[in-house]
Coordinates of C-alpha atoms and ligand atoms in Angstrom, one line a residue:
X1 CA 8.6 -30.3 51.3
X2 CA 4.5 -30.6 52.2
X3 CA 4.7 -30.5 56.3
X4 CA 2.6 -33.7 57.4
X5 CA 0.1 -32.6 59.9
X6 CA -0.3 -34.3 63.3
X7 CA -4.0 -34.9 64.3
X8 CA -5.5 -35.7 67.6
X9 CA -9.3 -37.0 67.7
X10 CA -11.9 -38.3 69.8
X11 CA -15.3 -38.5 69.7
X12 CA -17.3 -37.6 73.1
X13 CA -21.4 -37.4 72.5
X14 CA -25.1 -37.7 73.6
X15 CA -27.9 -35.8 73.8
X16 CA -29.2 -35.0 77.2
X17 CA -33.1 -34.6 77.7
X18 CA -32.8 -32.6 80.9
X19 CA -36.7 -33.4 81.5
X20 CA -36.7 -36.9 81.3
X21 CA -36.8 -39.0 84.6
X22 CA -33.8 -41.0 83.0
X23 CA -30.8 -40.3 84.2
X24 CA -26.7 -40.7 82.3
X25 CA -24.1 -42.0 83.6
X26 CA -20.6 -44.0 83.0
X27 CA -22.4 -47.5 82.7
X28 CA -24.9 -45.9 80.2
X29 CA -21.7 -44.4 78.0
X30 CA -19.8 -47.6 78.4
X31 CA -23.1 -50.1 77.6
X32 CA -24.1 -48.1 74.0
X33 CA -20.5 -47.1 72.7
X34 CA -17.3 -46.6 74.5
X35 CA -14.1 -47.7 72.7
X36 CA -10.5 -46.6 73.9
X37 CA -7.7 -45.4 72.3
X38 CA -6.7 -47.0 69.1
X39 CA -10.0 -49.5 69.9
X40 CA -12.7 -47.2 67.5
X41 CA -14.4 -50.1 65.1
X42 CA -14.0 -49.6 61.5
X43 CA -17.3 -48.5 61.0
X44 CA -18.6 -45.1 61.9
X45 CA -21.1 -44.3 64.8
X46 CA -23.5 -40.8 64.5
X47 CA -21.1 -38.7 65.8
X48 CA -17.1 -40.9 65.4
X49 CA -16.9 -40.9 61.4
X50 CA -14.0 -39.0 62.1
X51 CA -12.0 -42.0 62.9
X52 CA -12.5 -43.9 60.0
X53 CA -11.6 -41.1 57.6
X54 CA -8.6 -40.3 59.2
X55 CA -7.4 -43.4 59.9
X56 CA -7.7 -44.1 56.1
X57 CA -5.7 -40.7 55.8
X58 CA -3.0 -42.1 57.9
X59 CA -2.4 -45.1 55.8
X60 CA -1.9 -42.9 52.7
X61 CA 0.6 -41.0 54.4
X62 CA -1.5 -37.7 54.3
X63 CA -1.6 -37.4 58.4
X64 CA -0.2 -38.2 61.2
X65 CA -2.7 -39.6 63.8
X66 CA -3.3 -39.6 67.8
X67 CA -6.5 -41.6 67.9
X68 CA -8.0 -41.2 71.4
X69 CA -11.5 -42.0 73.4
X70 CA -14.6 -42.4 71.3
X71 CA -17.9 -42.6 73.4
X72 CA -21.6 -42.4 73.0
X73 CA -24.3 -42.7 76.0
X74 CA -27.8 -43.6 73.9
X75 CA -29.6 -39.8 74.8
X76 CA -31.1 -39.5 78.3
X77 CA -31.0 -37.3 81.1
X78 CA -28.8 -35.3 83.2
X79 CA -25.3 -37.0 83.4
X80 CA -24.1 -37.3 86.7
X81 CA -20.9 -34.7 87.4
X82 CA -18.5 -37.7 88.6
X83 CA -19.2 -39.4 84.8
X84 CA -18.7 -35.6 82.8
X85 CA -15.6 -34.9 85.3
X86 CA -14.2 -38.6 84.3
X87 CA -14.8 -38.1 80.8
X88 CA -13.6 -34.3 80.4
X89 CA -10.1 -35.5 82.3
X90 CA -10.0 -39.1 80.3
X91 CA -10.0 -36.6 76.8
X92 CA -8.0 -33.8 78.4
X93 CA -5.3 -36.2 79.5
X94 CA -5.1 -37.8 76.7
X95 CA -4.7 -34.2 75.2
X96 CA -1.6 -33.6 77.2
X97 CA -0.1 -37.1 76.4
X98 CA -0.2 -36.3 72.6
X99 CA 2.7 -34.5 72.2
X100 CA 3.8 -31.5 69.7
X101 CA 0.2 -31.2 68.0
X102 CA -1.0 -29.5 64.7
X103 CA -5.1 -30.4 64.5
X104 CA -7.5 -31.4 66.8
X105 CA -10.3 -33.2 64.8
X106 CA -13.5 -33.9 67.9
X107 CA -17.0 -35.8 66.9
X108 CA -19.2 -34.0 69.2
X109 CA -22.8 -33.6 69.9
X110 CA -23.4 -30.9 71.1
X111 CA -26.6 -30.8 73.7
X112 CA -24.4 -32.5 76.2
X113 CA -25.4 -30.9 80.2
X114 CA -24.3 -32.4 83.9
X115 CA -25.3 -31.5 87.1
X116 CA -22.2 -29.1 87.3
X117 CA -22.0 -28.0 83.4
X118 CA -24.6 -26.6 81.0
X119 CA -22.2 -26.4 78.0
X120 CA -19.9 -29.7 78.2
X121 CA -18.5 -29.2 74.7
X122 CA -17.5 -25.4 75.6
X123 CA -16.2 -26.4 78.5
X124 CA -14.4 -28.8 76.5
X125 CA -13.3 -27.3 73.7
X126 CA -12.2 -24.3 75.7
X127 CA -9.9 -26.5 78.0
X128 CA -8.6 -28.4 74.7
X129 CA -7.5 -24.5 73.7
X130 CA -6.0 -23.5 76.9
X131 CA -4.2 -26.8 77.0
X132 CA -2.6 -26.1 73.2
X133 CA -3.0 -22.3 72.7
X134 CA -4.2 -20.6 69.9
X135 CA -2.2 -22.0 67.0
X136 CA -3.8 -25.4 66.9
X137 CA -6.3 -26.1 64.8
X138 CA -9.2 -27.4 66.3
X139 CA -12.3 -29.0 64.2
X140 CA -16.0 -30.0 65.3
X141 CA -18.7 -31.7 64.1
X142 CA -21.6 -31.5 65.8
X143 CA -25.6 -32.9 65.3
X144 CA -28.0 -30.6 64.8
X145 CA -29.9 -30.8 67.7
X146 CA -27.9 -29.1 70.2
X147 CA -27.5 -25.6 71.9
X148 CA -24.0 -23.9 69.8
X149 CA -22.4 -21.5 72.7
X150 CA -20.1 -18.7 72.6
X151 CA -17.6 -21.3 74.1
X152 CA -17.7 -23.2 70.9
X153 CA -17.7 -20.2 68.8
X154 CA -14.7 -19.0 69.9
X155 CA -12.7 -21.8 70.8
X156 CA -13.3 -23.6 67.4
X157 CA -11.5 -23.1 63.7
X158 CA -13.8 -25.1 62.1
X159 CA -17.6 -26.4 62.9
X160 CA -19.0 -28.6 60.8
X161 CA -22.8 -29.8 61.3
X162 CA -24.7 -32.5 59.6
X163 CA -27.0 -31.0 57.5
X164 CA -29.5 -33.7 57.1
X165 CA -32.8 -34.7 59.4
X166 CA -32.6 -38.1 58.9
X167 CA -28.6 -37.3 59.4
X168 CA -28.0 -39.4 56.2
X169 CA -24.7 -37.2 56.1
X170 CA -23.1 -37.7 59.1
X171 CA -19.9 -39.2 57.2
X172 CA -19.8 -36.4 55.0
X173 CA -20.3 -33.5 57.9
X174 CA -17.1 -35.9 59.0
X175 CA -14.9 -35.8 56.0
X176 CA -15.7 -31.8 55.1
X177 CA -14.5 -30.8 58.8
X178 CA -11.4 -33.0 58.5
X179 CA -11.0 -31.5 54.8
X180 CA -11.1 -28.0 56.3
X181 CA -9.2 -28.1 59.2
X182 CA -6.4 -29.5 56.9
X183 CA -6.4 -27.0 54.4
X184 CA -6.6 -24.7 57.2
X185 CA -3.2 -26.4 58.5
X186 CA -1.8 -26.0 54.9
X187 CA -2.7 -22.5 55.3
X188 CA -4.9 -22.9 52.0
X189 CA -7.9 -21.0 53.5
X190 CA -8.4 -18.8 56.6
X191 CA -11.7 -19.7 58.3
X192 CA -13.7 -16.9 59.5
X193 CA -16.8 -18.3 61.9
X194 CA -19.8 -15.8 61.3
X195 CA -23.0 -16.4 63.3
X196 CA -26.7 -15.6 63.8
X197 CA -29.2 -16.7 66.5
X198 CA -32.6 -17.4 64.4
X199 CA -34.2 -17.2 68.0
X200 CA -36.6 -19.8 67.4
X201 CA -37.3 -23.8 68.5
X202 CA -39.1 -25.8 66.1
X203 CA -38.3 -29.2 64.3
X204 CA -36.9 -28.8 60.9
X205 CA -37.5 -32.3 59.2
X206 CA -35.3 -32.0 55.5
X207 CA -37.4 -34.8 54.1
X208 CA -40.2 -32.7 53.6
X209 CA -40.8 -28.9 52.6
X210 CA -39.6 -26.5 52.6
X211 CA -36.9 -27.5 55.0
X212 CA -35.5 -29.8 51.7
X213 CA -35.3 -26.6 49.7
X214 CA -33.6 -24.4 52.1
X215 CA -31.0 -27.4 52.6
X216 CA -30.2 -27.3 49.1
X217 CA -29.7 -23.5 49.1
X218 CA -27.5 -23.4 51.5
X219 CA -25.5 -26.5 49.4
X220 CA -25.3 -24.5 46.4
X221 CA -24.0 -21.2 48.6
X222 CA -21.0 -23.5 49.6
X223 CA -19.9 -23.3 46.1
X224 CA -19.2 -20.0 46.1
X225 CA -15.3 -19.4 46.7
X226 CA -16.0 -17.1 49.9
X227 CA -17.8 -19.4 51.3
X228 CA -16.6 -22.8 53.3
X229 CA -19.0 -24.4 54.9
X230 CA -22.8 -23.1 56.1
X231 CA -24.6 -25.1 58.7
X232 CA -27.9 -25.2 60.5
X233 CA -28.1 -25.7 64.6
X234 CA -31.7 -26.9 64.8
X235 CA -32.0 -26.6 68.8
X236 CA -32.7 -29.3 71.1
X237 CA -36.0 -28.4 73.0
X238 CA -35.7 -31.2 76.0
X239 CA -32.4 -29.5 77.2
X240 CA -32.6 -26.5 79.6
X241 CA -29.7 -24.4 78.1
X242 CA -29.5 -20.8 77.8
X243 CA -28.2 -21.6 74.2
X244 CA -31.5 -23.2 72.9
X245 CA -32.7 -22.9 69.7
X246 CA -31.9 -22.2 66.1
X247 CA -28.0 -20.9 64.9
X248 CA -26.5 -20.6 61.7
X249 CA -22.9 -21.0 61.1
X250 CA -21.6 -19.5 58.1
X251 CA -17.4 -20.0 57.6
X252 CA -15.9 -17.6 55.1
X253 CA -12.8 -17.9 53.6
X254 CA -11.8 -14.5 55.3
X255 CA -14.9 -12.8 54.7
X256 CA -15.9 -11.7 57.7
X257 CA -18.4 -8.8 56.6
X258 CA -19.8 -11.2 53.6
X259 CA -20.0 -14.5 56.2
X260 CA -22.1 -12.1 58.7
X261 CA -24.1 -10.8 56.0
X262 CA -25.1 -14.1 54.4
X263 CA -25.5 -15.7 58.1
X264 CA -28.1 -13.3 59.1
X265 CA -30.1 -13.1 55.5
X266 CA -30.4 -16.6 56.0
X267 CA -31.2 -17.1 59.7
X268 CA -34.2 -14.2 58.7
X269 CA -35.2 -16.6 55.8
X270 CA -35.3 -19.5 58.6
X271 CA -37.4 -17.6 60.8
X272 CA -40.1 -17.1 58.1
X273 CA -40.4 -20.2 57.6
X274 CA -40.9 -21.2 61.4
X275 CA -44.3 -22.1 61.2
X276 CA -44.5 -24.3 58.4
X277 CA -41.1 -26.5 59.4
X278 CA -42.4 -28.9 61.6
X279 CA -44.6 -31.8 60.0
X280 CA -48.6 -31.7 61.0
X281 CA -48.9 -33.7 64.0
X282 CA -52.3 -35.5 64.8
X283 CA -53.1 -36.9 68.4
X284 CA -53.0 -40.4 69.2
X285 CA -56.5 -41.2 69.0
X286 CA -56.7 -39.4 65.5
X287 CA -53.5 -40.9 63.9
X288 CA -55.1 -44.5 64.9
X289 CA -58.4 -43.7 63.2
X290 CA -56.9 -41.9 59.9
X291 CA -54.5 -44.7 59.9
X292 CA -57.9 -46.8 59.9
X293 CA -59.7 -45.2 57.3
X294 CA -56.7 -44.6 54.8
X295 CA -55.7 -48.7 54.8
X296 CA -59.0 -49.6 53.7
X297 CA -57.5 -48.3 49.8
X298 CA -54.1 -48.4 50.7
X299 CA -51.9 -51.8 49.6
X300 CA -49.0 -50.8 51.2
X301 CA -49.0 -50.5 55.3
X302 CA -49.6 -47.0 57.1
X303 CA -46.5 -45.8 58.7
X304 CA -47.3 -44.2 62.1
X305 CA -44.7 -42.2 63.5
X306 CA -45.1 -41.6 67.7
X307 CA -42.6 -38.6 67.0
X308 CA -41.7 -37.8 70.8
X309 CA -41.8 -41.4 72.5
X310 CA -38.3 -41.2 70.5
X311 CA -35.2 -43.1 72.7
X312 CA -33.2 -40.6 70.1
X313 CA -34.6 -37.8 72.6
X314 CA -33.8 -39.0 75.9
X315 CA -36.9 -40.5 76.4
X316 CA -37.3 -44.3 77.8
X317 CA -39.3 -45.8 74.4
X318 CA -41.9 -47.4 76.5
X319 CA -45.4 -45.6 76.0
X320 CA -48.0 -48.0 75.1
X321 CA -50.6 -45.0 74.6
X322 CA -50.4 -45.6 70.6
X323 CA -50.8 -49.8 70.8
X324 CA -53.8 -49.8 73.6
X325 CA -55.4 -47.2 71.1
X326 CA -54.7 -49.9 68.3
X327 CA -56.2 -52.6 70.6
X328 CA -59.3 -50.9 71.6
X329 CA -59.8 -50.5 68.1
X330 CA -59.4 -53.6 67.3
X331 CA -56.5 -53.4 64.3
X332 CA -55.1 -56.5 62.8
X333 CA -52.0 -56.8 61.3
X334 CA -50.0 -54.2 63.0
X335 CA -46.4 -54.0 63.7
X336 CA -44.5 -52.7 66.3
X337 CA -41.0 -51.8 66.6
X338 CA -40.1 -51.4 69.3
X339 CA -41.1 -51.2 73.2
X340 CA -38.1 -50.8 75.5
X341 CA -38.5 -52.9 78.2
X342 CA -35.6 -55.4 79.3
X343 CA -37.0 -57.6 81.9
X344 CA -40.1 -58.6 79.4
X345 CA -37.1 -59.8 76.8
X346 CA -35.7 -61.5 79.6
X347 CA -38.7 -63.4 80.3
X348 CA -39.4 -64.2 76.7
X349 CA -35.7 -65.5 76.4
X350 CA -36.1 -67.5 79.5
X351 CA -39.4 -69.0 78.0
X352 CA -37.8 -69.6 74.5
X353 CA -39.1 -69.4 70.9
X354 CA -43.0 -71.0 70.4
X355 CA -43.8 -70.7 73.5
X356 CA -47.2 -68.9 74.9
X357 CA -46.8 -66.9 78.2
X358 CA -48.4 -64.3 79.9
X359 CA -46.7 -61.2 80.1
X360 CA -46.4 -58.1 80.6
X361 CA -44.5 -55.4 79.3
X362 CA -44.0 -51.6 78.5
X363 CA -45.6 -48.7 79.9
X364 CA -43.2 -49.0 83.1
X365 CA -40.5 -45.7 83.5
X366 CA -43.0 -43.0 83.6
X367 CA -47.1 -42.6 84.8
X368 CA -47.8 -40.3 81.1
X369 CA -46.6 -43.3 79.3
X370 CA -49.8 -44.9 79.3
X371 CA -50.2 -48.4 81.2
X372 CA -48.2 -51.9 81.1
X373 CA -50.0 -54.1 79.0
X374 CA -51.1 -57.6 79.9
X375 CA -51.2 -60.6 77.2
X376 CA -51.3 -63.9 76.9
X377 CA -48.4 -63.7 74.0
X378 CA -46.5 -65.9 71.7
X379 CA -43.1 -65.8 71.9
X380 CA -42.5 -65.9 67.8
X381 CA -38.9 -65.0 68.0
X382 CA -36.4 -64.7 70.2
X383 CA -32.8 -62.9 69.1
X384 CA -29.5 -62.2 71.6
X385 CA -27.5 -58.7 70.3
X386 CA -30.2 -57.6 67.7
X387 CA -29.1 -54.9 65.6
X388 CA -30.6 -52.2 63.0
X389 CA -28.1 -50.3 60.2
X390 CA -28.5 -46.7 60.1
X391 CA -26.3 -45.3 56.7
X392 CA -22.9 -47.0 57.5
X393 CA -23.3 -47.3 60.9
X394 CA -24.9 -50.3 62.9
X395 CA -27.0 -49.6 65.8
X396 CA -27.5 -52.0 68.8
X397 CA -30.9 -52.9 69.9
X398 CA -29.4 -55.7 72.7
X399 CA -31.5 -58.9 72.8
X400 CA -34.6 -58.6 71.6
X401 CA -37.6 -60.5 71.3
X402 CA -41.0 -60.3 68.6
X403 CA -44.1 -61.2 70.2
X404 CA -47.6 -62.2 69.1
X405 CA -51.2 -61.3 70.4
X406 CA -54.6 -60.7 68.9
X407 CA -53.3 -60.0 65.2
X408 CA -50.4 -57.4 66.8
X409 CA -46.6 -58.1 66.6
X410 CA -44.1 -56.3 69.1
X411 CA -40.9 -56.1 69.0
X412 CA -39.6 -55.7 72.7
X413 CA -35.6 -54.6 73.1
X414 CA -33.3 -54.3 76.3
X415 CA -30.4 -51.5 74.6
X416 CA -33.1 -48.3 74.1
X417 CA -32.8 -47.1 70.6
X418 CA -35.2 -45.4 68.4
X419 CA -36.5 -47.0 64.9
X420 CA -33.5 -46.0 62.4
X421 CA -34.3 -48.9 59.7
X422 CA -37.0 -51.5 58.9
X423 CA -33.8 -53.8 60.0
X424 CA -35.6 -53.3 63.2
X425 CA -38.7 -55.8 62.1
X426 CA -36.5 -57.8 59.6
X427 CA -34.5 -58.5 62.6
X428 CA -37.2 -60.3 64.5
X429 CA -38.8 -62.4 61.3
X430 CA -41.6 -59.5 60.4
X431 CA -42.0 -59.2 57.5
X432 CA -43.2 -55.4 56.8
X433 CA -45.2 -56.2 53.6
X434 CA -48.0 -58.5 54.7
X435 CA -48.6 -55.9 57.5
X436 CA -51.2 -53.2 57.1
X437 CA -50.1 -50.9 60.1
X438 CA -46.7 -49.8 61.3
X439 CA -46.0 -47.8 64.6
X440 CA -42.5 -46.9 65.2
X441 CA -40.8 -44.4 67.4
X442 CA -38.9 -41.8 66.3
X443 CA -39.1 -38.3 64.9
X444 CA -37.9 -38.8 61.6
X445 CA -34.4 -40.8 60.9
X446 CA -37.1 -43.8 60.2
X447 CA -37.8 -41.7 57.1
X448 CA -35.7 -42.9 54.3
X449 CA -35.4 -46.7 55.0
X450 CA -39.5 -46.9 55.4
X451 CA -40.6 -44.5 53.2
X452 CA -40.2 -46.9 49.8
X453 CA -42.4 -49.2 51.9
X454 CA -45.2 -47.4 53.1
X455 CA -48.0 -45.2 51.5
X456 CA -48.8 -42.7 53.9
X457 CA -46.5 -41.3 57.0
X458 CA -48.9 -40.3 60.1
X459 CA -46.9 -37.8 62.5
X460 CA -48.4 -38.7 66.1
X461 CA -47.5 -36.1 68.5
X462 CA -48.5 -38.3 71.8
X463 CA -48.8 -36.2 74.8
X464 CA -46.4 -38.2 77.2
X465 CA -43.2 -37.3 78.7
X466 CA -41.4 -35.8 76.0
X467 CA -41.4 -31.3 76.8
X468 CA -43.0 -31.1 73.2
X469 CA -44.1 -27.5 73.7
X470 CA -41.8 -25.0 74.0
X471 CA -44.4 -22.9 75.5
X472 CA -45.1 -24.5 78.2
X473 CA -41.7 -26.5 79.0
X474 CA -40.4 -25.1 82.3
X475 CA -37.0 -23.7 81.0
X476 CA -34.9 -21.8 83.8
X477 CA -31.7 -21.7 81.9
X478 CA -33.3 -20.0 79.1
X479 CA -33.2 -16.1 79.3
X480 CA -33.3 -15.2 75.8
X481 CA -36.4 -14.7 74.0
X482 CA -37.1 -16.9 71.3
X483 CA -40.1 -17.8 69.3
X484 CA -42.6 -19.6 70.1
X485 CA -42.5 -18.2 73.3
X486 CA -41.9 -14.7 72.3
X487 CA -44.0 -13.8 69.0
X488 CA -41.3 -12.1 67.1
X489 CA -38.3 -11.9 69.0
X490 CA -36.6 -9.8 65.9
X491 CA -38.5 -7.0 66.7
X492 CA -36.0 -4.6 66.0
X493 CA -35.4 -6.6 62.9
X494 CA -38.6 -6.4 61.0
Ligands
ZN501 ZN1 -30.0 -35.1 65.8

């Protein structure tokens, strides 16, 4: 008879800019997303679809399940050691209390750092091992954008990654690492992890080329019956880790020669690709003025994207370079979603819906963030626990407020997020269509819900406090040479 496999989960995760003048701690994991034991919603966040799934496993009969801590801090910076040493012990106890164990199935991110700890999953993961020894399976999904250690390497049966920038596939990354770790436990397949560092730090966008084609290679390689599952570390460049930068997993069904083979043929493919990954960028004053000159044809708004003013990067989500830029060019019809600033919703709520106030708001965590801005506003709409969808997954923006001034409409939030959805404007009564300009903040998850809407995309790499330049970003955990800061750091390679 089929033994039933006993499964332990949790889901621990955010993204730590270690520049940013934000800091993390317990308050900030418990505000966005903390849910204990046996308390996970029914829907998925980013980095918990793991619950869902097995929980739907359970009531088939397929599993038995242990469902533990599930916790997301919205990114930021550093976490402060007490909050990484309470949440390492909560997931560790909870470890211990499980019982006999056959799988360990963790939602991570992956470009977690403290004060005391530069590799939080490792440490994690590594601790999760000593605690049940090596016969335990243990299976990770991870984002992308994070640094992938030794730690994990070697502590982990199966790592799973989404493969998508938007992560559109962050149920799927969920399922296939639950899948594997499963039929790793029925002793169907032996997982072999084979890895290369690409030695590079770009960003690798998958909505556009030739990221979207390289994506879809690496799809079709997973059908071949060596290979399990191949996934791409993009790198996080706002964390100082001596892990940053570019990785690629491939896991063999006992292939080890084949699985390093194929891992470093296509981290070499990667890295000759490097310089056309990342989308062209134009500065702030240029994006406003092509933005200009292209909605003069255009009957569809302009979409303009301030890439690294992204809450989704650890930054506060506050710069008001891009909208003083609109004003002093006098642009009507422009939408904005959104400014981060809780005490202007406050005062909006306080002043209620139709009413006109003066306020001011954003430009207020850092001094490259451009200046607050002062308006006599309309308060068009006010909304308490706003929130955008993002795939299955629902994202709060806290209360929010849209406000009115000299043919702009912002929408101001208190719970920092970036702009996953045009939920975000429908939310707040905009309607996207009668607008002719857009500006949103993030890098690219906007991209598939605004895309339909728009008819062009302007990338607007605003210098503010975002490290955007790997060049010139002060690492000094980084010791190993990767490009663009070396120039081919595969010398012995090529
Ligand atoms: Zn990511």
């Amino acid at each position: 008879m089929k033994t039933i496999p006993r499964i332990y989960c949790a889901s621990i995760a955010t993204e730590t800019n270690t520049f940013s003048p934000l800091k993390t701690d317990l308050k900030n994991f418990k505000e966005t997303f903390y849910a204990k034991p046996n308390h996970h919603p029914n829907t998925p966040t980013l980095c918990s679809a793991i619950f869902p799934i097995l929980r739907k496993k359970k009531k088939k009969g397929e599993i038995k399940l242990v469902e533990g801590t599930a916790t997301w801090a919205e990114p930021g910076g550093l976490i402060n050691s007490k909050t990484w040493n309470f949440l390492k012990k909560e997931i560790l106890s909870e470890v211990k209390k499980a019982g006999k164990l056959d799988i360990v199935i963790l939602g991570l991110h992956g470009a977690m750092i403290s004060n005391n700890c530069v590799d939080c999953e490792g440490d994690l993961i590594k601790n999760i091992r000593n605690i049940l020894g090596p016969k335990v399976i243990i299976g990770v999904t991870f984002d992308p954008h994070s640094h992938f250690s030794k730690k994990c390497e070697v502590n982990a049966d199966i790592i799973t990654v989404f493969k998508e920038f938007p992560h559109t596939d962050f149920v799927k990354t969920a399922k296939d690492c639950i899948d594997l770790s499963i039929k790793t436990f029925d002793k169907i397949i032996k997982p072999t992890i084979s890895t290369f560092d690409v030695k590079m730090m770009t960003i690798l966008p998958t909505s556009k080329e030739p990221m979207r084609s390289f994506v879809d290679k690496i799809k079709n390689l997973e059908k071949n019956k060596k290979v399990l599952s191949i996934s791409i570390i993009h790198g996080f460049m706002a964390g100082d880790s001596p892990d940053l930068g570019a990785k690629i997993i491939v896991i063999s069904n006992d292939h080890k020669k084949f699985g390093n083979k194929l891992s470093s043929q296509l981290g070499m493919e990667l890295f000759s690709l490097r310089k056309n990954l990342a989308p062209k960028t134009f500065s702030a004053n240029a994006s406003i003025l092509k933005a200009k000159k292209l909605s003069q044809k255009s009957k569809k708004p302009i979409l303009i994207a301030d890439i690294w003013d992204n809450p989704g990067g650890g930054v506060a989500g506050d710069s008001t370079i891009l909208i003083n830029k609109a004003i002093s060019m006098k642009l009507k019809k422009v939408a904005v979603g959104s400014i981060w600033d809780p005490v202007a919703v406050n005062i909006c709520h306080a002043a209620g819906e139709k009413s006109i106030i003066d306020l001011r708001f954003g430009g207020k965590i850092s001094s490259s963030t451009g200046i607050p801005i002062d308006k006599k506003v309309l308060v068009k709409k006010i909304k308490r626990n706003a929130f955008q969808k993002f795939g299955t997954s629902y994202v709060p923006m806290g209360d929010s407020a849209c406000i009115s001034f000299d043919g702009i409409e912002v929408v101001l939030n208190s719970n920092r997020c970036q702009t996953f959805s045009t939920d975000l404007f429908s939310e707040l009564g905009i309607n996207i269509s009668n607008k002719k300009y857009l500006i949103i903040k993030s890098t690219n998850h906007f991209y598939n819900s605004f895309s339909p809407h728009v008819s062009t995309i302007i990338y607007s790499s605003v210098n503010g406090i975002y490290p955007n330049n790997p060049k010139k970003n002060k690492y000094t955990k980084l010791i190993r040479k990767i490009w663009p800061i070396t120039k081919n750091p595969h010398v012995f390679y090529i």
